[in-house]
Amino acid sequence: MDATTHNATQRRELGAFLVACRARVSPAALGFPIGRRRTPGLKREEVALAADVSASWYTWIEQGRDVRASPEALERLARVLRMSDAERAYVFALSGYPPPEDTHDESLTDGLRQFVQALDPLPAYVRNNRFDILIWNRAIAELFVDYDRLAPHERNTLRLMFLHEPYRTLIVNWEEIARGTLAGFRAAYAQAADKRPFDALIAELTECSDVFRRWWPDHDVRRFDEGIKQLDHPALGRVDLQYVALVPQNRHDLSLVTYLRRTKG
């Protein structure tokens, strides 16, 4: 296969992939009216408008024509079409670019990583201000969920709370914890300089969770960095845990969350 044929094949694959991504995104998630539609998902014109590109140019990309999107345009399309990190890397590769940087914070020191592992058997993880779980140890994976089995975009406390049923049913006082987590997320959202990652998560949860959709308009805003979480664990039975979130001195966008088992007496 020569370079010309290979490039044409990649352009066709990129176009087909964008069509598939467009079909799975609800118009309501981007504020467009649903109305009557011949096909599911977004229209080409809506993608173009949301990504700040021309409708004709975007149509040419989907049709596999000999045009090439810039990395900046691909980033905007990835956000609009709710792509995972793997999907973003895929469209960059099809467009002839090296893999983009992960949307998740990788600027974590080796010392912090080693510290989280050294805390085992004390359950612990590090999350960012969007509640993405970035580092975790074996103990917390055994307590809650095997984070290694989740895609990067699924490793988010709020997403797990509202969309991951095994996680939700594990927590006895789920409503109390879910409302508190949402209040903390709402506060972090207001303070975030770049709200786009938050908006993407809010759009997904609004579309997929009736409970989140009802609660998000509330005005409950507070820190939620200490409290009691009660579990009905399949292996451990009823467990009451005291959780504490600590902020590293030089990384105010991160929190180290630890869990201590409470004893009666």
PDB file of C-alpha atoms in Angstrom:
ATOM      1  CA  MET A   1       0.000   0.000   0.000  1.00  0.00           C
ATOM      2  CA  ASP A   2       1.576   3.307  -1.067  1.00  0.00           C
ATOM      3  CA  ALA A   3       1.424   6.511   0.972  1.00  0.00           C
ATOM      4  CA  THR A   4      -1.389   8.039  -1.097  1.00  0.00           C
ATOM      5  CA  THR A   5      -3.627   4.975  -0.733  1.00  0.00           C
ATOM      6  CA  HIS A   6      -2.784   4.700   2.951  1.00  0.00           C
ATOM      7  CA  ASN A   7      -3.673   8.335   3.595  1.00  0.00           C
ATOM      8  CA  ALA A   8      -6.936   7.991   1.698  1.00  0.00           C
ATOM      9  CA  THR A   9      -7.786   4.902   3.751  1.00  0.00           C
ATOM     10  CA  GLN A  10      -7.060   6.756   6.981  1.00  0.00           C
ATOM     11  CA  ARG A  11      -9.194   9.710   5.889  1.00  0.00           C
ATOM     12  CA  ARG A  12     -12.130   7.406   5.167  1.00  0.00           C
ATOM     13  CA  GLU A  13     -11.688   5.668   8.514  1.00  0.00           C
ATOM     14  CA  LEU A  14     -11.508   9.021  10.314  1.00  0.00           C
ATOM     15  CA  GLY A  15     -14.713  10.157   8.631  1.00  0.00           C
ATOM     16  CA  ALA A  16     -16.536   6.941   9.516  1.00  0.00           C
ATOM     17  CA  PHE A  17     -15.342   7.168  13.100  1.00  0.00           C
ATOM     18  CA  LEU A  18     -16.540  10.755  13.466  1.00  0.00           C
ATOM     19  CA  VAL A  19     -19.950   9.723  12.110  1.00  0.00           C
ATOM     20  CA  ALA A  20     -20.148   6.943  14.724  1.00  0.00           C
ATOM     21  CA  CYS A  21     -19.151   9.332  17.531  1.00  0.00           C
ATOM     22  CA  ARG A  22     -21.642  11.937  16.364  1.00  0.00           C
ATOM     23  CA  ALA A  23     -24.476   9.385  16.434  1.00  0.00           C
ATOM     24  CA  ARG A  24     -23.993   8.550  20.107  1.00  0.00           C
ATOM     25  CA  VAL A  25     -24.058  12.113  21.511  1.00  0.00           C
ATOM     26  CA  SER A  26     -27.437  13.429  22.606  1.00  0.00           C
ATOM     27  CA  PRO A  27     -28.271  16.894  21.176  1.00  0.00           C
ATOM     28  CA  ALA A  28     -29.623  17.846  24.605  1.00  0.00           C
ATOM     29  CA  ALA A  29     -26.145  17.370  26.103  1.00  0.00           C
ATOM     30  CA  LEU A  30     -24.982  20.357  24.049  1.00  0.00           C
ATOM     31  CA  GLY A  31     -28.135  22.399  24.459  1.00  0.00           C
ATOM     32  CA  PHE A  32     -29.646  21.628  21.045  1.00  0.00           C
ATOM     33  CA  PRO A  33     -33.369  20.801  20.744  1.00  0.00           C
ATOM     34  CA  ILE A  34     -34.085  17.149  20.066  1.00  0.00           C
ATOM     35  CA  GLY A  35     -37.250  17.504  17.973  1.00  0.00           C
ATOM     36  CA  ARG A  36     -37.757  15.117  15.081  1.00  0.00           C
ATOM     37  CA  ARG A  37     -34.566  13.659  13.666  1.00  0.00           C
ATOM     38  CA  ARG A  38     -34.002  11.192  10.886  1.00  0.00           C
ATOM     39  CA  THR A  39     -30.928   9.758  12.584  1.00  0.00           C
ATOM     40  CA  PRO A  40     -29.783   9.576  16.217  1.00  0.00           C
ATOM     41  CA  GLY A  41     -27.251  11.935  17.703  1.00  0.00           C
ATOM     42  CA  LEU A  42     -25.962  15.264  16.495  1.00  0.00           C
ATOM     43  CA  LYS A  43     -26.270  16.807  13.064  1.00  0.00           C
ATOM     44  CA  ARG A  44     -23.101  17.769  11.200  1.00  0.00           C
ATOM     45  CA  GLU A  45     -24.020  21.438  11.503  1.00  0.00           C
ATOM     46  CA  GLU A  46     -24.362  21.095  15.290  1.00  0.00           C
ATOM     47  CA  VAL A  47     -20.938  19.474  15.622  1.00  0.00           C
ATOM     48  CA  ALA A  48     -19.411  22.223  13.491  1.00  0.00           C
ATOM     49  CA  LEU A  49     -21.080  24.957  15.531  1.00  0.00           C
ATOM     50  CA  ALA A  50     -20.057  23.470  18.875  1.00  0.00           C
ATOM     51  CA  ALA A  51     -16.461  22.850  17.703  1.00  0.00           C
ATOM     52  CA  ASP A  52     -16.129  26.304  16.118  1.00  0.00           C
ATOM     53  CA  VAL A  53     -15.399  25.014  12.587  1.00  0.00           C
ATOM     54  CA  SER A  54     -17.253  25.540   9.325  1.00  0.00           C
ATOM     55  CA  ALA A  55     -20.023  23.086   8.463  1.00  0.00           C
ATOM     56  CA  SER A  56     -18.603  22.567   4.967  1.00  0.00           C
ATOM     57  CA  TRP A  57     -15.121  21.773   6.298  1.00  0.00           C
ATOM     58  CA  TYR A  58     -16.489  19.323   8.851  1.00  0.00           C
ATOM     59  CA  THR A  59     -18.601  17.642   6.155  1.00  0.00           C
ATOM     60  CA  TRP A  60     -15.474  17.203   4.023  1.00  0.00           C
ATOM     61  CA  ILE A  61     -13.686  15.564   6.956  1.00  0.00           C
ATOM     62  CA  GLU A  62     -16.531  13.067   7.400  1.00  0.00           C
ATOM     63  CA  GLN A  63     -16.571  12.402   3.650  1.00  0.00           C
ATOM     64  CA  GLY A  64     -12.864  11.532   3.705  1.00  0.00           C
ATOM     65  CA  ARG A  65     -11.810  14.337   1.381  1.00  0.00           C
ATOM     66  CA  ASP A  66      -8.207  15.433   1.063  1.00  0.00           C
ATOM     67  CA  VAL A  67      -8.258  17.950   3.923  1.00  0.00           C
ATOM     68  CA  ARG A  68      -6.391  17.752   7.220  1.00  0.00           C
ATOM     69  CA  ALA A  69      -7.578  18.972  10.584  1.00  0.00           C
ATOM     70  CA  SER A  70      -5.166  20.804  12.870  1.00  0.00           C
ATOM     71  CA  PRO A  71      -4.449  19.354  16.350  1.00  0.00           C
ATOM     72  CA  GLU A  72      -6.427  22.252  17.851  1.00  0.00           C
ATOM     73  CA  ALA A  73      -9.475  21.444  15.698  1.00  0.00           C
ATOM     74  CA  LEU A  74      -9.211  17.762  16.602  1.00  0.00           C
ATOM     75  CA  GLU A  75      -9.136  18.663  20.305  1.00  0.00           C
ATOM     76  CA  ARG A  76     -12.322  20.672  19.923  1.00  0.00           C
ATOM     77  CA  LEU A  77     -14.016  17.851  18.011  1.00  0.00           C
ATOM     78  CA  ALA A  78     -12.918  15.358  20.674  1.00  0.00           C
ATOM     79  CA  ARG A  79     -14.515  17.471  23.413  1.00  0.00           C
ATOM     80  CA  VAL A  80     -17.758  17.984  21.495  1.00  0.00           C
ATOM     81  CA  LEU A  81     -18.032  14.293  20.600  1.00  0.00           C
ATOM     82  CA  ARG A  82     -17.217  13.152  24.158  1.00  0.00           C
ATOM     83  CA  MET A  83     -14.201  11.064  23.141  1.00  0.00           C
ATOM     84  CA  SER A  84     -12.192   9.052  25.625  1.00  0.00           C
ATOM     85  CA  ASP A  85      -8.406   9.420  25.753  1.00  0.00           C
ATOM     86  CA  ALA A  86      -8.033   6.294  23.594  1.00  0.00           C
ATOM     87  CA  GLU A  87     -10.448   7.680  21.024  1.00  0.00           C
ATOM     88  CA  ARG A  88      -8.644  11.037  20.953  1.00  0.00           C
ATOM     89  CA  ALA A  89      -5.353   9.250  20.327  1.00  0.00           C
ATOM     90  CA  TYR A  90      -7.028   7.270  17.544  1.00  0.00           C
ATOM     91  CA  VAL A  91      -8.270  10.325  15.620  1.00  0.00           C
ATOM     92  CA  PHE A  92      -4.876  12.009  16.055  1.00  0.00           C
ATOM     93  CA  ALA A  93      -3.179   8.920  14.589  1.00  0.00           C
ATOM     94  CA  LEU A  94      -5.609   8.775  11.660  1.00  0.00           C
ATOM     95  CA  SER A  95      -4.866  12.450  11.016  1.00  0.00           C
ATOM     96  CA  GLY A  96      -1.105  11.861  10.967  1.00  0.00           C
ATOM     97  CA  TYR A  97      -0.234  13.358  14.349  1.00  0.00           C
ATOM     98  CA  PRO A  98       1.539  11.870  17.371  1.00  0.00           C
ATOM     99  CA  PRO A  99      -0.669  10.920  20.337  1.00  0.00           C
ATOM    100  CA  PRO A 100      -2.005  13.923  22.275  1.00  0.00           C
ATOM    101  CA  GLU A 101      -1.361  14.419  25.942  1.00  0.00           C
ATOM    102  CA  ASP A 102      -3.754  12.643  28.270  1.00  0.00           C
ATOM    103  CA  THR A 103      -6.613  14.764  29.553  1.00  0.00           C
ATOM    104  CA  HIS A 104      -5.828  13.347  32.989  1.00  0.00           C
ATOM    105  CA  ASP A 105      -3.118  14.914  35.083  1.00  0.00           C
ATOM    106  CA  GLU A 106       0.128  12.983  34.690  1.00  0.00           C
ATOM    107  CA  SER A 107       2.303  15.573  36.453  1.00  0.00           C
ATOM    108  CA  LEU A 108       2.356  13.565  39.664  1.00  0.00           C
ATOM    109  CA  THR A 109       5.620  13.165  41.519  1.00  0.00           C
ATOM    110  CA  ASP A 110       7.191   9.778  42.078  1.00  0.00           C
ATOM    111  CA  GLY A 111       7.204  10.588  45.773  1.00  0.00           C
ATOM    112  CA  LEU A 112       3.435  10.978  45.843  1.00  0.00           C
ATOM    113  CA  ARG A 113       2.953   7.750  43.896  1.00  0.00           C
ATOM    114  CA  GLN A 114       5.263   5.854  46.238  1.00  0.00           C
ATOM    115  CA  PHE A 115       3.580   7.348  49.285  1.00  0.00           C
ATOM    116  CA  VAL A 116       0.138   6.132  48.191  1.00  0.00           C
ATOM    117  CA  GLN A 117       1.500   2.627  47.659  1.00  0.00           C
ATOM    118  CA  ALA A 118       3.361   2.702  50.985  1.00  0.00           C
ATOM    119  CA  LEU A 119       0.118   3.489  52.825  1.00  0.00           C
ATOM    120  CA  ASP A 120      -1.219   0.015  51.939  1.00  0.00           C
ATOM    121  CA  PRO A 121      -3.002  -1.676  53.757  1.00  0.00           C
ATOM    122  CA  LEU A 122      -4.529   1.727  54.524  1.00  0.00           C
ATOM    123  CA  PRO A 123      -6.873   2.401  51.578  1.00  0.00           C
ATOM    124  CA  ALA A 124      -5.860   5.568  49.735  1.00  0.00           C
ATOM    125  CA  TYR A 125      -6.035   7.332  46.400  1.00  0.00           C
ATOM    126  CA  VAL A 126      -5.206  10.719  44.887  1.00  0.00           C
ATOM    127  CA  ARG A 127      -7.862  12.642  42.971  1.00  0.00           C
ATOM    128  CA  ASN A 128      -7.882  15.970  41.174  1.00  0.00           C
ATOM    129  CA  ASN A 129     -10.390  18.786  41.613  1.00  0.00           C
ATOM    130  CA  ARG A 130     -12.726  17.177  39.053  1.00  0.00           C
ATOM    131  CA  PHE A 131     -12.699  14.055  41.244  1.00  0.00           C
ATOM    132  CA  ASP A 132     -10.751  11.993  38.682  1.00  0.00           C
ATOM    133  CA  ILE A 133      -8.886   9.208  40.497  1.00  0.00           C
ATOM    134  CA  LEU A 134      -5.235   9.408  39.410  1.00  0.00           C
ATOM    135  CA  ILE A 135      -3.321   7.121  41.806  1.00  0.00           C
ATOM    136  CA  TRP A 136      -4.621   4.336  44.025  1.00  0.00           C
ATOM    137  CA  ASN A 137      -3.323   1.416  46.040  1.00  0.00           C
ATOM    138  CA  ARG A 138      -4.364  -2.216  46.284  1.00  0.00           C
ATOM    139  CA  ALA A 139      -6.296  -1.752  49.522  1.00  0.00           C
ATOM    140  CA  ILE A 140      -8.716   0.830  48.149  1.00  0.00           C
ATOM    141  CA  ALA A 141      -9.234  -1.158  44.945  1.00  0.00           C
ATOM    142  CA  GLU A 142     -10.249  -4.156  47.053  1.00  0.00           C
ATOM    143  CA  LEU A 143     -12.527  -1.980  49.164  1.00  0.00           C
ATOM    144  CA  PHE A 144     -14.409  -0.212  46.357  1.00  0.00           C
ATOM    145  CA  VAL A 145     -13.673  -1.108  42.734  1.00  0.00           C
ATOM    146  CA  ASP A 146     -10.780  -2.441  40.653  1.00  0.00           C
ATOM    147  CA  TYR A 147      -9.770   0.831  39.012  1.00  0.00           C
ATOM    148  CA  ASP A 148      -7.388  -1.011  36.664  1.00  0.00           C
ATOM    149  CA  ARG A 149     -10.412  -2.575  34.979  1.00  0.00           C
ATOM    150  CA  LEU A 150     -11.980   0.826  34.289  1.00  0.00           C
ATOM    151  CA  ALA A 151     -11.257   3.076  31.333  1.00  0.00           C
ATOM    152  CA  PRO A 152      -9.474   6.318  32.356  1.00  0.00           C
ATOM    153  CA  HIS A 153     -12.616   8.436  31.933  1.00  0.00           C
ATOM    154  CA  GLU A 154     -14.527   6.015  34.208  1.00  0.00           C
ATOM    155  CA  ARG A 155     -12.119   6.568  37.121  1.00  0.00           C
ATOM    156  CA  ASN A 156     -14.079   9.452  38.527  1.00  0.00           C
ATOM    157  CA  THR A 157     -15.737   9.463  41.940  1.00  0.00           C
ATOM    158  CA  LEU A 158     -18.812  11.370  40.797  1.00  0.00           C
ATOM    159  CA  ARG A 159     -19.280   9.195  37.721  1.00  0.00           C
ATOM    160  CA  LEU A 160     -18.929   6.025  39.788  1.00  0.00           C
ATOM    161  CA  MET A 161     -21.395   7.401  42.336  1.00  0.00           C
ATOM    162  CA  PHE A 162     -24.164   8.004  39.787  1.00  0.00           C
ATOM    163  CA  LEU A 163     -23.500   5.610  36.890  1.00  0.00           C
ATOM    164  CA  HIS A 164     -21.713   2.536  38.279  1.00  0.00           C
ATOM    165  CA  GLU A 165     -24.364   0.383  39.945  1.00  0.00           C
ATOM    166  CA  PRO A 166     -21.993  -1.938  41.909  1.00  0.00           C
ATOM    167  CA  TYR A 167     -20.348   1.129  43.451  1.00  0.00           C
ATOM    168  CA  ARG A 168     -23.697   2.707  44.251  1.00  0.00           C
ATOM    169  CA  THR A 169     -25.186  -0.375  45.928  1.00  0.00           C
ATOM    170  CA  LEU A 170     -22.008  -0.876  47.968  1.00  0.00           C
ATOM    171  CA  ILE A 171     -22.603   2.356  49.920  1.00  0.00           C
ATOM    172  CA  VAL A 172     -25.308   2.076  52.587  1.00  0.00           C
ATOM    173  CA  ASN A 173     -25.658   5.839  53.147  1.00  0.00           C
ATOM    174  CA  TRP A 174     -25.491   6.490  49.399  1.00  0.00           C
ATOM    175  CA  GLU A 175     -27.756   9.552  49.225  1.00  0.00           C
ATOM    176  CA  GLU A 176     -25.856  11.358  51.981  1.00  0.00           C
ATOM    177  CA  ILE A 177     -22.495  10.613  50.348  1.00  0.00           C
ATOM    178  CA  ALA A 178     -23.717  11.335  46.809  1.00  0.00           C
ATOM    179  CA  ARG A 179     -25.181  14.706  47.771  1.00  0.00           C
ATOM    180  CA  GLY A 180     -22.028  15.632  49.664  1.00  0.00           C
ATOM    181  CA  THR A 181     -19.792  14.602  46.771  1.00  0.00           C
ATOM    182  CA  LEU A 182     -21.937  16.618  44.375  1.00  0.00           C
ATOM    183  CA  ALA A 183     -21.749  19.664  46.668  1.00  0.00           C
ATOM    184  CA  GLY A 184     -17.958  19.424  46.706  1.00  0.00           C
ATOM    185  CA  PHE A 185     -17.847  19.004  42.935  1.00  0.00           C
ATOM    186  CA  ARG A 186     -20.128  22.029  42.476  1.00  0.00           C
ATOM    187  CA  ALA A 187     -17.738  24.129  44.560  1.00  0.00           C
ATOM    188  CA  ALA A 188     -14.725  22.901  42.574  1.00  0.00           C
ATOM    189  CA  TYR A 189     -16.522  23.624  39.306  1.00  0.00           C
ATOM    190  CA  ALA A 190     -17.139  27.237  40.303  1.00  0.00           C
ATOM    191  CA  GLN A 191     -13.449  27.726  41.106  1.00  0.00           C
ATOM    192  CA  ALA A 192     -12.041  25.974  38.012  1.00  0.00           C
ATOM    193  CA  ALA A 193     -10.313  28.222  35.487  1.00  0.00           C
ATOM    194  CA  ASP A 194     -10.960  25.712  32.663  1.00  0.00           C
ATOM    195  CA  LYS A 195     -14.526  24.477  32.976  1.00  0.00           C
ATOM    196  CA  ARG A 196     -14.542  22.383  29.800  1.00  0.00           C
ATOM    197  CA  PRO A 197     -13.551  19.060  31.453  1.00  0.00           C
ATOM    198  CA  PHE A 198     -16.208  19.679  34.113  1.00  0.00           C
ATOM    199  CA  ASP A 199     -18.819  20.531  31.468  1.00  0.00           C
ATOM    200  CA  ALA A 200     -18.157  17.270  29.620  1.00  0.00           C
ATOM    201  CA  LEU A 201     -18.736  15.241  32.797  1.00  0.00           C
ATOM    202  CA  ILE A 202     -21.824  17.263  33.741  1.00  0.00           C
ATOM    203  CA  ALA A 203     -23.288  16.704  30.272  1.00  0.00           C
ATOM    204  CA  GLU A 204     -22.737  12.947  30.481  1.00  0.00           C
ATOM    205  CA  LEU A 205     -24.242  12.651  33.956  1.00  0.00           C
ATOM    206  CA  THR A 206     -27.184  14.879  33.033  1.00  0.00           C
ATOM    207  CA  GLU A 207     -27.932  12.639  30.068  1.00  0.00           C
ATOM    208  CA  CYS A 208     -27.452   9.300  31.827  1.00  0.00           C
ATOM    209  CA  SER A 209     -28.629   9.827  35.433  1.00  0.00           C
ATOM    210  CA  ASP A 210     -32.120  10.984  36.394  1.00  0.00           C
ATOM    211  CA  VAL A 211     -30.975  11.584  39.966  1.00  0.00           C
ATOM    212  CA  PHE A 212     -28.048  13.741  38.918  1.00  0.00           C
ATOM    213  CA  ARG A 213     -30.306  15.701  36.573  1.00  0.00           C
ATOM    214  CA  ARG A 214     -32.660  16.479  39.492  1.00  0.00           C
ATOM    215  CA  TRP A 215     -29.936  17.343  41.988  1.00  0.00           C
ATOM    216  CA  TRP A 216     -27.495  19.338  39.849  1.00  0.00           C
ATOM    217  CA  PRO A 217     -29.594  22.568  39.839  1.00  0.00           C
ATOM    218  CA  ASP A 218     -29.539  22.637  43.671  1.00  0.00           C
ATOM    219  CA  HIS A 219     -27.438  25.255  45.456  1.00  0.00           C
ATOM    220  CA  ASP A 220     -25.678  22.992  47.952  1.00  0.00           C
ATOM    221  CA  VAL A 221     -22.006  24.051  47.904  1.00  0.00           C
ATOM    222  CA  ARG A 222     -19.557  22.892  50.575  1.00  0.00           C
ATOM    223  CA  ARG A 223     -16.299  21.135  51.178  1.00  0.00           C
ATOM    224  CA  PHE A 224     -16.714  17.414  51.516  1.00  0.00           C
ATOM    225  CA  ASP A 225     -13.312  16.275  52.717  1.00  0.00           C
ATOM    226  CA  GLU A 226     -14.183  14.400  55.897  1.00  0.00           C
ATOM    227  CA  GLY A 227     -17.018  12.151  57.002  1.00  0.00           C
ATOM    228  CA  ILE A 228     -18.392   8.637  57.485  1.00  0.00           C
ATOM    229  CA  LYS A 229     -19.012   6.193  54.651  1.00  0.00           C
ATOM    230  CA  GLN A 230     -20.938   3.017  55.454  1.00  0.00           C
ATOM    231  CA  LEU A 231     -20.468  -0.020  53.234  1.00  0.00           C
ATOM    232  CA  ASP A 232     -22.273  -3.307  52.796  1.00  0.00           C
ATOM    233  CA  HIS A 233     -19.210  -5.118  51.458  1.00  0.00           C
ATOM    234  CA  PRO A 234     -19.563  -8.562  49.796  1.00  0.00           C
ATOM    235  CA  ALA A 235     -16.439  -9.883  51.555  1.00  0.00           C
ATOM    236  CA  LEU A 236     -16.196  -7.771  54.711  1.00  0.00           C
ATOM    237  CA  GLY A 237     -19.862  -7.335  55.580  1.00  0.00           C
ATOM    238  CA  ARG A 238     -20.979  -4.086  57.199  1.00  0.00           C
ATOM    239  CA  VAL A 239     -18.048  -1.663  57.396  1.00  0.00           C
ATOM    240  CA  ASP A 240     -18.058   1.891  58.747  1.00  0.00           C
ATOM    241  CA  LEU A 241     -15.232   4.043  57.422  1.00  0.00           C
ATOM    242  CA  GLN A 242     -13.873   7.446  58.377  1.00  0.00           C
ATOM    243  CA  TYR A 243     -12.548   9.214  55.282  1.00  0.00           C
ATOM    244  CA  VAL A 244     -10.250  12.219  55.260  1.00  0.00           C
ATOM    245  CA  ALA A 245      -9.022  14.229  52.255  1.00  0.00           C
ATOM    246  CA  LEU A 246      -5.705  16.075  52.573  1.00  0.00           C
ATOM    247  CA  VAL A 247      -4.279  18.589  50.092  1.00  0.00           C
ATOM    248  CA  PRO A 248      -0.548  18.429  49.209  1.00  0.00           C
ATOM    249  CA  GLN A 249       1.191  21.707  50.008  1.00  0.00           C
ATOM    250  CA  ASN A 250       2.319  22.457  46.453  1.00  0.00           C
ATOM    251  CA  ARG A 251      -0.608  20.871  44.601  1.00  0.00           C
ATOM    252  CA  HIS A 252      -3.848  22.506  45.663  1.00  0.00           C
ATOM    253  CA  ASP A 253      -5.598  20.869  42.694  1.00  0.00           C
ATOM    254  CA  LEU A 254      -5.067  17.408  44.240  1.00  0.00           C
ATOM    255  CA  SER A 255      -6.418  15.604  47.290  1.00  0.00           C
ATOM    256  CA  LEU A 256      -5.063  12.525  49.045  1.00  0.00           C
ATOM    257  CA  VAL A 257      -8.082  10.572  50.295  1.00  0.00           C
ATOM    258  CA  THR A 258      -7.619   7.916  52.985  1.00  0.00           C
ATOM    259  CA  TYR A 259     -10.058   5.601  54.768  1.00  0.00           C
ATOM    260  CA  LEU A 260      -9.871   4.379  58.342  1.00  0.00           C
ATOM    261  CA  ARG A 261     -12.057   1.608  59.662  1.00  0.00           C
ATOM    262  CA  ARG A 262     -14.151   2.771  62.612  1.00  0.00           C
ATOM    263  CA  THR A 263     -14.420   0.561  65.648  1.00  0.00           C
ATOM    264  CA  LYS A 264     -17.202   0.553  68.191  1.00  0.00           C
ATOM    265  CA  GLY A 265     -16.458   1.633  71.710  1.00  0.00           C
TER     266      GLY A 265
END
